Every structure is written in structure tokens, then in C-alpha cells.
CSV table of C-alpha atoms in Angstrom, one decimal:
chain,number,residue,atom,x,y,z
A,1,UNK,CA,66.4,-37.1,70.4
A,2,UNK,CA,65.4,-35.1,67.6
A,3,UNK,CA,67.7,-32.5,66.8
A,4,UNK,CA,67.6,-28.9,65.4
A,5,UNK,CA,68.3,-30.1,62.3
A,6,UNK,CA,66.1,-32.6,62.3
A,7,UNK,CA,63.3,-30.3,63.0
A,8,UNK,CA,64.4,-27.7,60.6
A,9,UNK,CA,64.1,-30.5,57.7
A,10,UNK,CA,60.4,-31.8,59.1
A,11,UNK,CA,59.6,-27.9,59.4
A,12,UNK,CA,60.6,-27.3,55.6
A,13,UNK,CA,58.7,-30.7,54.6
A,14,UNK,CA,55.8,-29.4,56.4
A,15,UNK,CA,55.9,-25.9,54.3
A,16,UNK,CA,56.4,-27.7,51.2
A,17,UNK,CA,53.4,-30.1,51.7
A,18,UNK,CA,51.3,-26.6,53.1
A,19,UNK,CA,52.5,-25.0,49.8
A,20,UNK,CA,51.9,-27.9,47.5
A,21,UNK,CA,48.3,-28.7,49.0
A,22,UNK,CA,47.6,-25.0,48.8
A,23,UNK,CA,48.5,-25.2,45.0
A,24,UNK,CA,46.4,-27.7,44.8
A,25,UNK,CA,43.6,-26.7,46.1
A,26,UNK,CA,44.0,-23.3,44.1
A,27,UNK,CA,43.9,-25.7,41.2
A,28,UNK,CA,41.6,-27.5,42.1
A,29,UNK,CA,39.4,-24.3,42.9
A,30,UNK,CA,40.0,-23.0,39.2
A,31,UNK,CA,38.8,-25.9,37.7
A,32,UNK,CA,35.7,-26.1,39.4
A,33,UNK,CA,35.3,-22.3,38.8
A,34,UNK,CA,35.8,-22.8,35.0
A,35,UNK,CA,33.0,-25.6,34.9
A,36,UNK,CA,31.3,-23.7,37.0
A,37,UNK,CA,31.2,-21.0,34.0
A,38,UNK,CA,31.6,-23.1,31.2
A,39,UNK,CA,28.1,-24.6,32.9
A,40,UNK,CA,26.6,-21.2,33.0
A,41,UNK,CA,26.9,-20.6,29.3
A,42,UNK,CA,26.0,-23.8,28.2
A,43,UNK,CA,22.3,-23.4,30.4
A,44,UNK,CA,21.8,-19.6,28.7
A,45,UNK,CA,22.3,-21.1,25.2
A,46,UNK,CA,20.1,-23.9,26.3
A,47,UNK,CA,17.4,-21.1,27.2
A,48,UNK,CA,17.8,-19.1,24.4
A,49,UNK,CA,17.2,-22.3,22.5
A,50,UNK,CA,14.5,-23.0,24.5
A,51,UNK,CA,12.8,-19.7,24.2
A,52,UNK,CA,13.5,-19.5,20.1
A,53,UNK,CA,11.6,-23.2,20.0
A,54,UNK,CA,8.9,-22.0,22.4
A,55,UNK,CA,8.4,-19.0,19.8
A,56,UNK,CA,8.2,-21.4,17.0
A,57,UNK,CA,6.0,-23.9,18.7
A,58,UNK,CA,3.3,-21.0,19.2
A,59,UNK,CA,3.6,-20.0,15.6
A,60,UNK,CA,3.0,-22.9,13.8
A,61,UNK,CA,0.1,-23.7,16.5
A,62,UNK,CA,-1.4,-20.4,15.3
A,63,UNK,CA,-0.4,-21.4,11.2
A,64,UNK,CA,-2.6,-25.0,12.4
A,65,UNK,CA,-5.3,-23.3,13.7
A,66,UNK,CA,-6.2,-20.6,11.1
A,67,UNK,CA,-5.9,-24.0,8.6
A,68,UNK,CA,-8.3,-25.8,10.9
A,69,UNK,CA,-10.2,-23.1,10.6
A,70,UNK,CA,-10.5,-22.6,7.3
A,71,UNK,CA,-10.5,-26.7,6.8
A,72,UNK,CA,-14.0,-26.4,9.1
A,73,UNK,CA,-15.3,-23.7,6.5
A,74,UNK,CA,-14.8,-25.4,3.3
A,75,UNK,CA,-17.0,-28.1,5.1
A,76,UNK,CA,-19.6,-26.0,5.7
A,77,UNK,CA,-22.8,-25.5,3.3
A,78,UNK,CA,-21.6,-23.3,0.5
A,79,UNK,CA,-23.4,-19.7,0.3
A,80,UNK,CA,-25.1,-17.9,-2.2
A,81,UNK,CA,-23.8,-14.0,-3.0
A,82,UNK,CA,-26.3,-11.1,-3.2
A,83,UNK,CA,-26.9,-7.4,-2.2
A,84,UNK,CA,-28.3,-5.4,0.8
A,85,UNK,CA,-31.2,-3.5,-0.8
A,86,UNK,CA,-32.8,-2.6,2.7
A,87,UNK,CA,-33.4,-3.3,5.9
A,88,UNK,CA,-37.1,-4.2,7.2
A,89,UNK,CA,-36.7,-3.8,10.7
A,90,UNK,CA,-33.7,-5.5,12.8
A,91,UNK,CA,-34.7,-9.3,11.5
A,92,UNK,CA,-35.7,-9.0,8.1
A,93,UNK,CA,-33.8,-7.6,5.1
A,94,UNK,CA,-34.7,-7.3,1.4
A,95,UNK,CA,-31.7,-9.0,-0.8
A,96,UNK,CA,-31.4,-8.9,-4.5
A,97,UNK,CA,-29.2,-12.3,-5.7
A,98,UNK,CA,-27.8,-12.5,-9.2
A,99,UNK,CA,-29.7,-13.9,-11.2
A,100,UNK,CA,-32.3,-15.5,-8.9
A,101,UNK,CA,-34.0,-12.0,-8.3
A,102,UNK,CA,-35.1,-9.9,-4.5
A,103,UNK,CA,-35.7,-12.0,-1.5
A,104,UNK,CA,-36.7,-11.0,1.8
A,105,UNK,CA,-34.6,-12.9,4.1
A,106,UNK,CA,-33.9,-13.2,8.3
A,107,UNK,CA,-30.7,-12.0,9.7
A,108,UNK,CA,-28.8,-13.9,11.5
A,109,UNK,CA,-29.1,-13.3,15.1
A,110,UNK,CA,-25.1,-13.7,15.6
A,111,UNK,CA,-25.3,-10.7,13.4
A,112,UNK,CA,-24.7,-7.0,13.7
A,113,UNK,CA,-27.4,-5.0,12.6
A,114,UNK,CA,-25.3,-2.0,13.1
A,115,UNK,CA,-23.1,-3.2,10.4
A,116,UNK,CA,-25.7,-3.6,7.4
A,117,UNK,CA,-26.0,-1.2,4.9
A,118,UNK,CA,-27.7,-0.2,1.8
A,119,UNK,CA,-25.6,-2.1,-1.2
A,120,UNK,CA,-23.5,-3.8,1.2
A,121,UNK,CA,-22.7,-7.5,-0.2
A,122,UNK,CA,-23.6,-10.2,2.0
A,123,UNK,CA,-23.6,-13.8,2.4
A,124,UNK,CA,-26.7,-16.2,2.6
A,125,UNK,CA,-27.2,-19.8,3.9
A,126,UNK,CA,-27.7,-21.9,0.3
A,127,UNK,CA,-30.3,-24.1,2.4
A,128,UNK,CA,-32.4,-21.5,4.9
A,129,UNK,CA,-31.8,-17.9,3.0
A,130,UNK,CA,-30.4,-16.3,6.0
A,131,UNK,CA,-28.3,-13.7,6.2
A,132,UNK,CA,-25.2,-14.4,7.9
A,133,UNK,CA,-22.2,-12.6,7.0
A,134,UNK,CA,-21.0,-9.3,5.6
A,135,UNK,CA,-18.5,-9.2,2.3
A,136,UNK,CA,-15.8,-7.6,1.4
A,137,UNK,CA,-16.5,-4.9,-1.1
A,138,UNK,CA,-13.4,-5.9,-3.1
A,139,UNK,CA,-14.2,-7.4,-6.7
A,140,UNK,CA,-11.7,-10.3,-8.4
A,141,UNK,CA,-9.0,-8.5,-10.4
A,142,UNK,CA,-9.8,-10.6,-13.8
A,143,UNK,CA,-13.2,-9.0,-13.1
A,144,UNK,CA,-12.3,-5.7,-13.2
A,145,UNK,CA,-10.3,-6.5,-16.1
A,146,UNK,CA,-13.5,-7.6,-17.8
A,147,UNK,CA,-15.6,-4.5,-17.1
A,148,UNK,CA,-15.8,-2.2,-19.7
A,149,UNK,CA,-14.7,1.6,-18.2
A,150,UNK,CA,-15.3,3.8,-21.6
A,151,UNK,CA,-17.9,2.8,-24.0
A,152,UNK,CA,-16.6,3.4,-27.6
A,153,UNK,CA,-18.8,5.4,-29.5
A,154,UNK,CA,-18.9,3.3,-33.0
A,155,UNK,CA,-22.5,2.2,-34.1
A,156,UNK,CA,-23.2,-1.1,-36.6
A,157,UNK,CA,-22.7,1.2,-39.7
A,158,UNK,CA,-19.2,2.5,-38.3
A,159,UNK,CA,-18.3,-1.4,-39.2
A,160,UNK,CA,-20.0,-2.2,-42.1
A,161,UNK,CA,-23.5,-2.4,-41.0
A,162,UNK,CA,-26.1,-5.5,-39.9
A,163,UNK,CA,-27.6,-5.5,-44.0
A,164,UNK,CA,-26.5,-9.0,-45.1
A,165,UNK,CA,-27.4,-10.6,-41.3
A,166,UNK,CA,-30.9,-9.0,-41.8
């Protein structure tokens, strides 16, 4: 028969293993806890990775695009440059175009009448002399650079006169 001692030893066995399988599961249950976390952070730098890539995807799809775009315009017919002199009703306009002279040409029907006006540069289709876009008014900078903004008032005799080339 077992005696009190006996069960007082199996008793304190019994706590030790209770106290020892506790600790482990508390172990246990902070190590899962810490992956746990350490899991968490790794998927939000993931998605913050994901979400900077995204952003740069879209970007560079726009970049293609606009160069797509362009691409598909410096395959198109060239145009020739001239001036709005005046508008003849909502489908003709009157055009001068350096050096060629004045045309009357159609406006595009993709175009905004509302837009055109007197000494507005505008585009024209090199092969059917339609109007089909509105310019910039800007002018190349070397051209401005060219232009002549005060006219010097010196004459031929100033310099020596034009006797011997006559």
C-alpha cells in the first residue's frame, strides 16, 4: 500500500511536471507570439513595398504613354504654319502662310470655333489645307534673339557711303 510518503513524492512530481508543462507552454506561447509579430512587420513592409512599386508602375505607364503619343505624332503628315486673318463663317477661315501667301481654308470639325481668333497661329494639314489645331503664341528664343528691337538711326553716308558700289 502506498504510503503518505509515497503520495507526498507522486504529489510533488505531479506539481513539478504541472509547473514545467506550464513553462512550457508559456514558452511556447511567446514564441509563437513573437512570429506572430515579427510576421506582422514583415507583411506591412511587404505592402509598403508593394504600394511604392504600384506608384512607380503607374508612372512610368503614364512616362510610355505621353512617348507613344508623341511617337504617333512624329508619324503623322507634317503641317504647315500660318496665321488666323479671319473667320468666314464657322467652316471656313482666311489664313495667311509665310511665304506661300492667304488661303481660305476648312476648319476642322474636331475643332473649336470658339477658340479662333484674329492673329491666332494655327496649324494646317500639309496635304488637304485644313485647319486643325491652335498654336502656342510663344516664338523660339534664338528668334527673338534675332529680331531687331531698336532700329539704329545711321544712314549709308554715316559709314562711308554706297559711291564706289554705284
Amino acid at each position: 500500500m502506498a504510503t503518505e510518503m509515497d503520495i507526498e513524492q507522486d504529489l510533488n512530481i505531479l506539481v513539478d511536471e504541472t509547473i514545467t508543462c506550464n513553462t512550457n507552454q508559456n514558452l511556447i506561447y511567446k514564441f509563437f507570439n513573437h512570429k506572430i509579430r515579427e510576421a506582422e512587420t514583415e507583411s506591412r513592409q511587404k505592402l509598403k513595398n508593394l504600394r511604392r512599386l504600384l506608384a512607380q508602375r503607374n508612372e512610368i505607364s503614364r512616362k510610355v504613354c505621353t512617348i507613344k503619343e508623341e511617337i504617333e505624332m512624329l508619324h503623322d503628315q507634317c503641317s504647315s504654319v500660318g496665321e488666323l486673318i479671319r473667320l468666314i463663317g464657322t467652316k471656313k477661315a482666311l489664313v495667311k502662310i509665310q511665304p506661300d501667301g492667304k488661303y481660305l481654308v476648312d476648319i476642322d470639325k474636331k475643332m473649336d470655333v470658339k477658340l479662333l481668333k484674329k492673329n491666332v497661329r494655327v496649324a494646317l494639314k500639309s496635304d488637304s489645307y485644313t485647319l486643325h489645331k491652335i498654336l502656342p503664341t510663344k516664338v523660339d528664343p534664338l528668334i527673338n534673339l534675332m529680331m531687331v528691337e531698336k532700329v539704329p538711326d545711321s544712314t549709308y553716308d554715316n559709314v562711308g557711303g554706297l559711291q564706289k558700289q554705284i
